[in-house]
Coordinates of C-alpha atoms in Angstrom, one line a residue:
X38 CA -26.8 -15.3 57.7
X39 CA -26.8 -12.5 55.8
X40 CA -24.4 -11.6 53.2
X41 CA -23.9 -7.9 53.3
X42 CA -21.2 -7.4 50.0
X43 CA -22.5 -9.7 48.0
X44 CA -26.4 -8.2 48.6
X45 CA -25.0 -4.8 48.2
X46 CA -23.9 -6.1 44.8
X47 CA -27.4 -6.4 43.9
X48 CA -28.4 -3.2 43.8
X49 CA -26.9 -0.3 41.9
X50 CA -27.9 2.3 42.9
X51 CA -25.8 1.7 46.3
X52 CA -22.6 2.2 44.1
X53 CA -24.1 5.9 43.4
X54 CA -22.6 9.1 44.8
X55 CA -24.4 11.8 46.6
X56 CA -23.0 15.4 46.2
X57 CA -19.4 13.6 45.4
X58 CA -19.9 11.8 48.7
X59 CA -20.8 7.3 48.6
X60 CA -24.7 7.3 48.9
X61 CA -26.2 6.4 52.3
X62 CA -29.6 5.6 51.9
X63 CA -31.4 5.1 55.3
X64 CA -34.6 6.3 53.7
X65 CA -36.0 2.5 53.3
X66 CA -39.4 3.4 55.0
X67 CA -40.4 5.6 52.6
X68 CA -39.3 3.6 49.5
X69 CA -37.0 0.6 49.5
X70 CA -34.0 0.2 46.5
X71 CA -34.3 -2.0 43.6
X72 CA -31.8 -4.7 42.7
X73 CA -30.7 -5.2 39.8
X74 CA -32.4 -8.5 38.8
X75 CA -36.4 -6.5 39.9
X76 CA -35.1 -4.1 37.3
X77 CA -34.4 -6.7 34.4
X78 CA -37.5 -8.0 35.1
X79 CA -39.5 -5.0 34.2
X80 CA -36.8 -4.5 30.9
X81 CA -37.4 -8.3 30.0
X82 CA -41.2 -7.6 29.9
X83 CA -40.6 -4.4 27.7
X84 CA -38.2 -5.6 25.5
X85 CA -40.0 -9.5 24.9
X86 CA -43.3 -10.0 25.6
X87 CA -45.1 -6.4 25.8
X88 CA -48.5 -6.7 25.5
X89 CA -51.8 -6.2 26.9
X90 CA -53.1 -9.3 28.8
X91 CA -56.2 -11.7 29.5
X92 CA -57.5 -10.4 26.6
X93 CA -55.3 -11.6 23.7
X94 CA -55.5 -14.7 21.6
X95 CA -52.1 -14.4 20.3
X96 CA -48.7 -15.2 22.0
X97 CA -47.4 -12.2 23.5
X98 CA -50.6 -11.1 25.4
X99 CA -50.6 -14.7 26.3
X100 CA -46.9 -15.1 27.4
X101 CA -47.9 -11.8 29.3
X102 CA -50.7 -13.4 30.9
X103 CA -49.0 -16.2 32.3
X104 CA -46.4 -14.0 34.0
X105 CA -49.0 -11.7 35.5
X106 CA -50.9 -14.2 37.1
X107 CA -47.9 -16.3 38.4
X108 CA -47.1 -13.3 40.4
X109 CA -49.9 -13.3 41.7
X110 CA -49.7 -17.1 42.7
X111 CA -46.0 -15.7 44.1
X112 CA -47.9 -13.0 46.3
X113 CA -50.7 -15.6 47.1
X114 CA -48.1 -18.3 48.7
X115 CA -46.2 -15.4 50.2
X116 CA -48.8 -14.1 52.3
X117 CA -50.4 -17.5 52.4
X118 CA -54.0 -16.4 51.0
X119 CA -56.9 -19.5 50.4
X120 CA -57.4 -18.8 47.2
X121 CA -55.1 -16.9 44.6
X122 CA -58.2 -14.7 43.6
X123 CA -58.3 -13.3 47.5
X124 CA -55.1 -11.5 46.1
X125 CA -55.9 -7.9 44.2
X126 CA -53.5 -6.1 42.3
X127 CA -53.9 -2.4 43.0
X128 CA -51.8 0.6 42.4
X129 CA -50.7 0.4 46.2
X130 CA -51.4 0.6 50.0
X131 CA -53.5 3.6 49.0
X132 CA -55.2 2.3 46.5
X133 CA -56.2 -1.2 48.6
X134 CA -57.7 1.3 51.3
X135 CA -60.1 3.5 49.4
X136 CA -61.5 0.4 47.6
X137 CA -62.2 -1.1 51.3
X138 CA -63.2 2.3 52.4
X139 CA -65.5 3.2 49.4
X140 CA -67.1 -0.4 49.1
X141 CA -67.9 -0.2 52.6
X142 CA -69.9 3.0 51.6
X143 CA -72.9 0.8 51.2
X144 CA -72.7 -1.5 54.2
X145 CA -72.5 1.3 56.9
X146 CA -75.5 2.8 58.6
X147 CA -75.4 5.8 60.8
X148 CA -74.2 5.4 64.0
X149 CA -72.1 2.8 63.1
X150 CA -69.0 2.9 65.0
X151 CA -65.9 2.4 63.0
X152 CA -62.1 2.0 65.0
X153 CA -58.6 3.4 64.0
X154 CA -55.5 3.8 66.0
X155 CA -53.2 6.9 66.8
X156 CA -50.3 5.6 64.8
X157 CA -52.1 5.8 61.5
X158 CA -50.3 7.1 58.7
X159 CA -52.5 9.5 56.7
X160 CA -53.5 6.8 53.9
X161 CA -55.5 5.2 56.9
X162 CA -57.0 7.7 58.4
X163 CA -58.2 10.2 55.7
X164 CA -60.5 7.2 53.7
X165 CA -62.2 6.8 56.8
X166 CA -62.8 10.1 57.9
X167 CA -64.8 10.3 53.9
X168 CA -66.2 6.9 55.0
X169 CA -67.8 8.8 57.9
X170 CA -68.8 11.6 55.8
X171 CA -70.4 9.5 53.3
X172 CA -72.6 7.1 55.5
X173 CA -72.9 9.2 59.5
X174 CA -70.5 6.1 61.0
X175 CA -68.5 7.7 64.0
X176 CA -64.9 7.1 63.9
X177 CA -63.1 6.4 67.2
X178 CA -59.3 6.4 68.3
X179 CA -57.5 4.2 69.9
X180 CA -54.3 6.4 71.9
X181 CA -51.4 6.0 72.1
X182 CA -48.7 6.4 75.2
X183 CA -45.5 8.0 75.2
X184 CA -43.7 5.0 74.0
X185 CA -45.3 4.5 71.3
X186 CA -47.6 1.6 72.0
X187 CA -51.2 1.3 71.5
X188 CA -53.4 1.5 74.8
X189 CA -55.2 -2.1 74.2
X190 CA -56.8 -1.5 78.0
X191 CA -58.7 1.9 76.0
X192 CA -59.3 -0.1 72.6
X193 CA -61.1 -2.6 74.6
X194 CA -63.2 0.0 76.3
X195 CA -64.1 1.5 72.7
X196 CA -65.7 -1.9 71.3
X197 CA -69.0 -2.6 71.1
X198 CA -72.0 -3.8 69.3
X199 CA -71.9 -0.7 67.4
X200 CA -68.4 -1.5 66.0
X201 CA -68.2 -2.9 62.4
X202 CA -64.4 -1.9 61.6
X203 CA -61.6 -2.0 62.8
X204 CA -58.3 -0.6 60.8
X205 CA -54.5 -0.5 62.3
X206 CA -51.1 -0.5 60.7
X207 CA -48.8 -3.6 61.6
X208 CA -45.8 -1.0 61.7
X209 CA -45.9 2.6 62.2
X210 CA -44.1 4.0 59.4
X211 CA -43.1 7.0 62.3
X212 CA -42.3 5.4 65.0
X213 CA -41.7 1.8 63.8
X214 CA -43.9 0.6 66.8
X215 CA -44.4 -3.5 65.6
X216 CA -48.8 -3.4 66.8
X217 CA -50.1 -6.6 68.4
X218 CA -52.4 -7.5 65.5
X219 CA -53.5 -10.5 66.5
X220 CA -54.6 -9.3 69.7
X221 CA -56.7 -6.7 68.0
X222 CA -58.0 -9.0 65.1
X223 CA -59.5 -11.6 67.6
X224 CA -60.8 -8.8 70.1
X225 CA -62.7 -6.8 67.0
X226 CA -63.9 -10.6 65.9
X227 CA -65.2 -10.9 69.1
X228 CA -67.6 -7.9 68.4
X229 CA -68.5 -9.4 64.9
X230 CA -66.0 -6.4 63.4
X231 CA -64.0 -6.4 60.1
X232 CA -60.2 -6.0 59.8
X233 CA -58.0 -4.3 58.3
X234 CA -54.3 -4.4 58.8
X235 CA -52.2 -1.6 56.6
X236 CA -49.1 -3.7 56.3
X237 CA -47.0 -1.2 54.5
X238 CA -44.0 -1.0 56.7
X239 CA -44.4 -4.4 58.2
X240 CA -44.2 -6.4 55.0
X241 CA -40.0 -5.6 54.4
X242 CA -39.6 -7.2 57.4
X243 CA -42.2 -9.7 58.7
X244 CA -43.7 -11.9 56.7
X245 CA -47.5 -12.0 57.4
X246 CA -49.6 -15.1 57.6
X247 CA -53.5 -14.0 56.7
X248 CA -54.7 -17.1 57.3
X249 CA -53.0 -17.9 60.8
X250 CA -54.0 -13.9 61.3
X251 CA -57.5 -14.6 60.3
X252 CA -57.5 -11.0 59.3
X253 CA -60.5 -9.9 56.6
X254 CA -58.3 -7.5 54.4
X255 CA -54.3 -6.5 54.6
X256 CA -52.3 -4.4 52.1
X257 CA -49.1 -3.4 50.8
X258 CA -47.3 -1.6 48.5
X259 CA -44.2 -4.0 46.0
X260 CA -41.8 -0.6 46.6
X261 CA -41.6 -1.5 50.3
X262 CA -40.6 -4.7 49.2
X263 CA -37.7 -3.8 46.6
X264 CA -39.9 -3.7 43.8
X265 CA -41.1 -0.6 41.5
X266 CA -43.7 1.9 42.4
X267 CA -47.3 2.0 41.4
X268 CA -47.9 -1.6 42.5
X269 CA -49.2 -3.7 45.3
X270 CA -51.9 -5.7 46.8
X271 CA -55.3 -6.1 48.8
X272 CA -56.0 -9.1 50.3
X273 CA -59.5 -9.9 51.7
X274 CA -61.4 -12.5 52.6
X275 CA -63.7 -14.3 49.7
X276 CA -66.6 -13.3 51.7
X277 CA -65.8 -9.8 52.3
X278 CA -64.3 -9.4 48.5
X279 CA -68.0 -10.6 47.4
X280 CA -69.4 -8.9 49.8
X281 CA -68.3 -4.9 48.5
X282 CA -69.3 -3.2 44.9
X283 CA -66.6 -3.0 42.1
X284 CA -64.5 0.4 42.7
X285 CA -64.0 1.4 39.3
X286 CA -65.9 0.8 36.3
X287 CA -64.4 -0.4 33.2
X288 CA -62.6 -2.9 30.7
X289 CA -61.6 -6.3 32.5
X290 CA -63.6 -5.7 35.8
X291 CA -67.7 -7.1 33.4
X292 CA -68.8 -10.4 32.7
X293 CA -71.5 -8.9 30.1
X294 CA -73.0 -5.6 29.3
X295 CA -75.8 -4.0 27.7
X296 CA -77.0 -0.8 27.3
X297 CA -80.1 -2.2 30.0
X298 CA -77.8 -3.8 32.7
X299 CA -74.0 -5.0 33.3
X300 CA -72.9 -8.0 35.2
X301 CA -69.4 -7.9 36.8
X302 CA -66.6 -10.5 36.8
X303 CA -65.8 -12.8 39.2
X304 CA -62.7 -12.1 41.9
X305 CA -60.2 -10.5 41.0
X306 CA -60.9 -9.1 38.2
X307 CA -63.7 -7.4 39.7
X308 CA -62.0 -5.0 41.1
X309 CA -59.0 -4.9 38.5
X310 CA -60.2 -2.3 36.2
X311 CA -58.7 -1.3 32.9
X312 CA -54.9 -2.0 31.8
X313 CA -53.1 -2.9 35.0
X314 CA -49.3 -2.1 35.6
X315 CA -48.4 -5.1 34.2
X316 CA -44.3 -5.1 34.5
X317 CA -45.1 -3.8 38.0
X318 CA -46.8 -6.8 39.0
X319 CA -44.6 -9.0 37.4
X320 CA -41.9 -7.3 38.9
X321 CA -43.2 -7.3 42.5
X322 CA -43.3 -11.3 42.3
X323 CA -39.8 -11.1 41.3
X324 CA -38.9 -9.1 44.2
X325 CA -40.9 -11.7 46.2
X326 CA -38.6 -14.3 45.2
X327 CA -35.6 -12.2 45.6
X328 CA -36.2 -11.3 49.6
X329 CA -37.8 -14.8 50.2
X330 CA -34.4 -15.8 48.4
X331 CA -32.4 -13.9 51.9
X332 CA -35.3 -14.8 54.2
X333 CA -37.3 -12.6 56.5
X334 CA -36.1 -14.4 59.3
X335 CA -32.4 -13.1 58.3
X336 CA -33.7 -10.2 57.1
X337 CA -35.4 -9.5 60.6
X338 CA -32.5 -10.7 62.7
X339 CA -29.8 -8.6 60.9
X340 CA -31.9 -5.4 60.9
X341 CA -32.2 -5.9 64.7
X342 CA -28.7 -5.7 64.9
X343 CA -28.7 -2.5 63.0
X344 CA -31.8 -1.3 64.9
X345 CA -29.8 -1.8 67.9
X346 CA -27.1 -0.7 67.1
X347 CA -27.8 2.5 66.4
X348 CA -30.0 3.0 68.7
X349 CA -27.2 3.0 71.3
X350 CA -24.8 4.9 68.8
X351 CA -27.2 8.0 68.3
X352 CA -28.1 8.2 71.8
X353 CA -24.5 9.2 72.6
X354 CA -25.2 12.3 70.5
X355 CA -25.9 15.5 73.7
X356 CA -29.6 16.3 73.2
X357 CA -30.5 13.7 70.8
X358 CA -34.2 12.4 72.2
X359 CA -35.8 9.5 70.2
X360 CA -39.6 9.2 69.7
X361 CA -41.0 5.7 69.7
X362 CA -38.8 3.1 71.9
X363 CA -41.0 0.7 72.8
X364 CA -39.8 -2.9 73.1
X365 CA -41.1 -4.2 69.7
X366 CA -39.7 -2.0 66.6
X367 CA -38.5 -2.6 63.6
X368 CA -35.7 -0.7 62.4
X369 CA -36.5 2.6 62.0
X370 CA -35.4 5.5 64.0
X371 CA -37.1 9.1 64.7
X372 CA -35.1 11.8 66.5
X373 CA -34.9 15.2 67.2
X374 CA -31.2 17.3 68.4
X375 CA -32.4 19.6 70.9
X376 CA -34.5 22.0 69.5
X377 CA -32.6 22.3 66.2
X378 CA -35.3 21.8 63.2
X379 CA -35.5 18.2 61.3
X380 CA -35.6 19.8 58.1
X381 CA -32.3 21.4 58.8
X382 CA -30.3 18.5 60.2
X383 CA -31.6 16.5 57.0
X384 CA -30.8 19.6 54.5
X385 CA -26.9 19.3 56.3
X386 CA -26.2 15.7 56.2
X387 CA -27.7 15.5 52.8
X388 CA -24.3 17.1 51.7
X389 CA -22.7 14.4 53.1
X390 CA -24.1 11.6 51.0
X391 CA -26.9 10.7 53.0
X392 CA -30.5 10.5 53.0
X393 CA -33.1 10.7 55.8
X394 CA -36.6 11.3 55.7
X395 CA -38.0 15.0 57.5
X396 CA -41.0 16.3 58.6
X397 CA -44.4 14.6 60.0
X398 CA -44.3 11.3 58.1
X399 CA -47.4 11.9 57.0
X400 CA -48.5 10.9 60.4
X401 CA -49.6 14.6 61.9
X402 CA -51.3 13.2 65.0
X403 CA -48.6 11.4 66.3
X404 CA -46.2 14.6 65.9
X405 CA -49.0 16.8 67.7
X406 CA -49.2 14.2 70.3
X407 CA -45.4 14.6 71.1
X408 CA -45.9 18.6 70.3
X409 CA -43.1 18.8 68.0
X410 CA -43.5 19.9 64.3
X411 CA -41.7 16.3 63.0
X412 CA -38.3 14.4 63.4
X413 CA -35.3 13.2 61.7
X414 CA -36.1 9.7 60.8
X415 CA -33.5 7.1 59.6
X416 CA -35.3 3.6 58.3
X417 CA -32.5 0.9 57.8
X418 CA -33.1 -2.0 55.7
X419 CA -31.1 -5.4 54.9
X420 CA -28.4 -3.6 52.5
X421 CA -27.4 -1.0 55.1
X422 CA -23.9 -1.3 57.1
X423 CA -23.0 -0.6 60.3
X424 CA -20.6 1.4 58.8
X425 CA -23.4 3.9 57.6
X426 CA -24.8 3.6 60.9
X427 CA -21.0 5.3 61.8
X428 CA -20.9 7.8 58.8
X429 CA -24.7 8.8 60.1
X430 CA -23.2 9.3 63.8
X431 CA -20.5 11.5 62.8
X432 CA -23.0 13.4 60.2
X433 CA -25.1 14.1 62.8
X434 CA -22.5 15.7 65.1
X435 CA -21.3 18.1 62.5
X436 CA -24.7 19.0 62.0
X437 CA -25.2 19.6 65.3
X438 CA -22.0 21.7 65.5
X439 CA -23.2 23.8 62.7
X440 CA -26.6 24.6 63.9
X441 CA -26.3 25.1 67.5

């Protein structure tokens, strides 16, 4: 069961006003809030034990240490990885990509046949496309139909002996289409092809298994996840982590060097170059603790409510057309009023207090696939009402008054 004041009490920012309206934030796929105990966690850090770590004999780079790397034991145990140095610490989902992408620079030929689907946010398409560049591997698309589902009958068709990789978001951050994973990990296994899941916009609401997945690398970024920004992880595989050259060069990521020849360290440090975020991290195993603390499964179950909800709420709204309903979504929302511009209906209801995301979602092909420029998209998350989903309803029909 979920709690809904006494969550909302977590996080301040809900108690903020918008342009003298109460905030509505329903802009959760793009970054989720912070509550209040993430935040002291990144304070605590600066204000008692700031320092650099693993490379300090004295206390506070130790006590800094030993916070660091039980986050990542947090994040290992959360997504269930063999080994806690499977878990990287990167920047973010973006990050985790281009070092798969750029190691894989080396293990490509041309010809190669690499495999990404139409629902792709930019961050996992673009690294690929420079993949292809780099080494002559031809990328290929799985489509997508109108309801925003993945045709697995035409990814099966585009599999071969030629394919090495395979790379699909668990959620579409556009459409919030939940992708049948495993069906897609086992069928690229089949073909002896590498996985990677982009797990972004799943992760705030599922909690992923990489084992029981047997999937070869997933990401994700902590400010999905009600931690800060500028953090988050790559899993992989040993293998495959042993398998790909260091991504940056630097501090932290050597065993020895000389001016003839450097040796690298062992996972993960390998490819952990230079000063990490390090209240980030420790912050994004605190906000670990505080979701598992709710639990996914009520997490999941309540934002289904919302999802549905609202889904029948907005759809009572003349000319309101949604763009991704198929049967397995999490709770996000894109819409378009009639032919009234996104960017418009957001610019209006932001007066009101509340906050939507406009435009293409950084996910161009799917709005060229629909032939519209972008949509109104509303992302709900644990902390939202079904009040708000009200106060967006009646938003919505003054905007609509105003601009038709």
């Amino acid at each position: 069961m979920i709690d809904i004041d006494k969550i909302r009490a977590d996080f301040p920012i809900l108690k903020e006003t918008v342009n003298g309206k109460p905030l509505v934030y329903l802009d959760n796929a793009a970054t989720s809030q912070t509550p209040q105990v993430v935040i002291n966690s990144i304070v605590d850090y600066y204000t008692t034990i700031n320092s650099n770590i693993h490379r300090g004999v004295h206390t506070l780079s130790q006590k800094a240490t030993d916070a660091y790397e039980q986050a990542r034991l947090k994040l290992q145990q959360h997504f269930n990885a063999k080994k806690n140095y499977e878990i990287i610490l990167t920047a973010g989902t973006t990050h985790s990509i281009n070092i798969v992408a750029t190691g894989f620079t080396s293990l490509l030929n041309k010809g190669d046949e690499i495999i990404v689907s139409a629902l792709e946010h930019h961050s996992n398409i673009v690294p690929w496309q420079m993949l292809c560049e780099r080494t002559g591997a031809i990328l290929k698309v799985i489509p997508m139909n109108l309801d925003g589902d993945l045709v697995l009958t035409e990814y099966d068709k585009l599999l071969s002996n030629k394919t090495k990789l395979v790379f699909v978001n668990h959620v579409s951050n556009a459409l919030g289409t939940i992708n049948p994973i495993e069906e897609i990990i086992e069928k690229a296994h089949n073909v002896n092809a590498a996985v990677l899941i982009d797990g972004a916009q799943s992760c705030p609401h599922i909690k992923p298994d990489v084992q029981a997945l047997d999937v070869d690398f997933y990401v994700a970024s902590a400010h999905k996840l009600c931690g800060p920004t500028g953090v988050g992880i790559l899993y992989g595989k040993e293998e495959w982590l042993n398998k790909l050259p260091p991504y940056q060069g630097g501090g932290e990521m050597i065993k020895q060097v000389t001016f003839e020849k450097t040796t690298y360290a062992d996972l993960p440090h390998k490819f952990e170059a230079g000063t990490p975020n390090i209240a980030g991290g420790i912050a994004f195993g605190t906000a670990i603790d505080y979701m598992n603390e709710i639990g996914f499964k009520n997490i999941a179950a309540y934002e289904d409510e919302l999802l549905n909800y609202a889904t029948k709420k907005l759809l009572e709204i003349e000319g309101l057309k949604i763009y991704g309903t198929s049967k397995h979504k999490t709770s996000v929302i894109s819409f378009n009023i009639g032919t009234i511009h996104p960017y418009d209906i957001g610019s209006i209801i932001d007066k009101l207090g509340i906050a939507v995301r406009t435009g293409h979602h950084c996910a161009q092909p799917i709005m060229d696939f629909y032939k519209i420029p972008g949509t109104v998209r509303a992302s709900f998350s644990f902390y939202n009402t079904f009040k708000e989903v009200d106060m967006l309803y009646e938003a919505l029909l003054k905007a609509k008054m105003m601009l038709s």
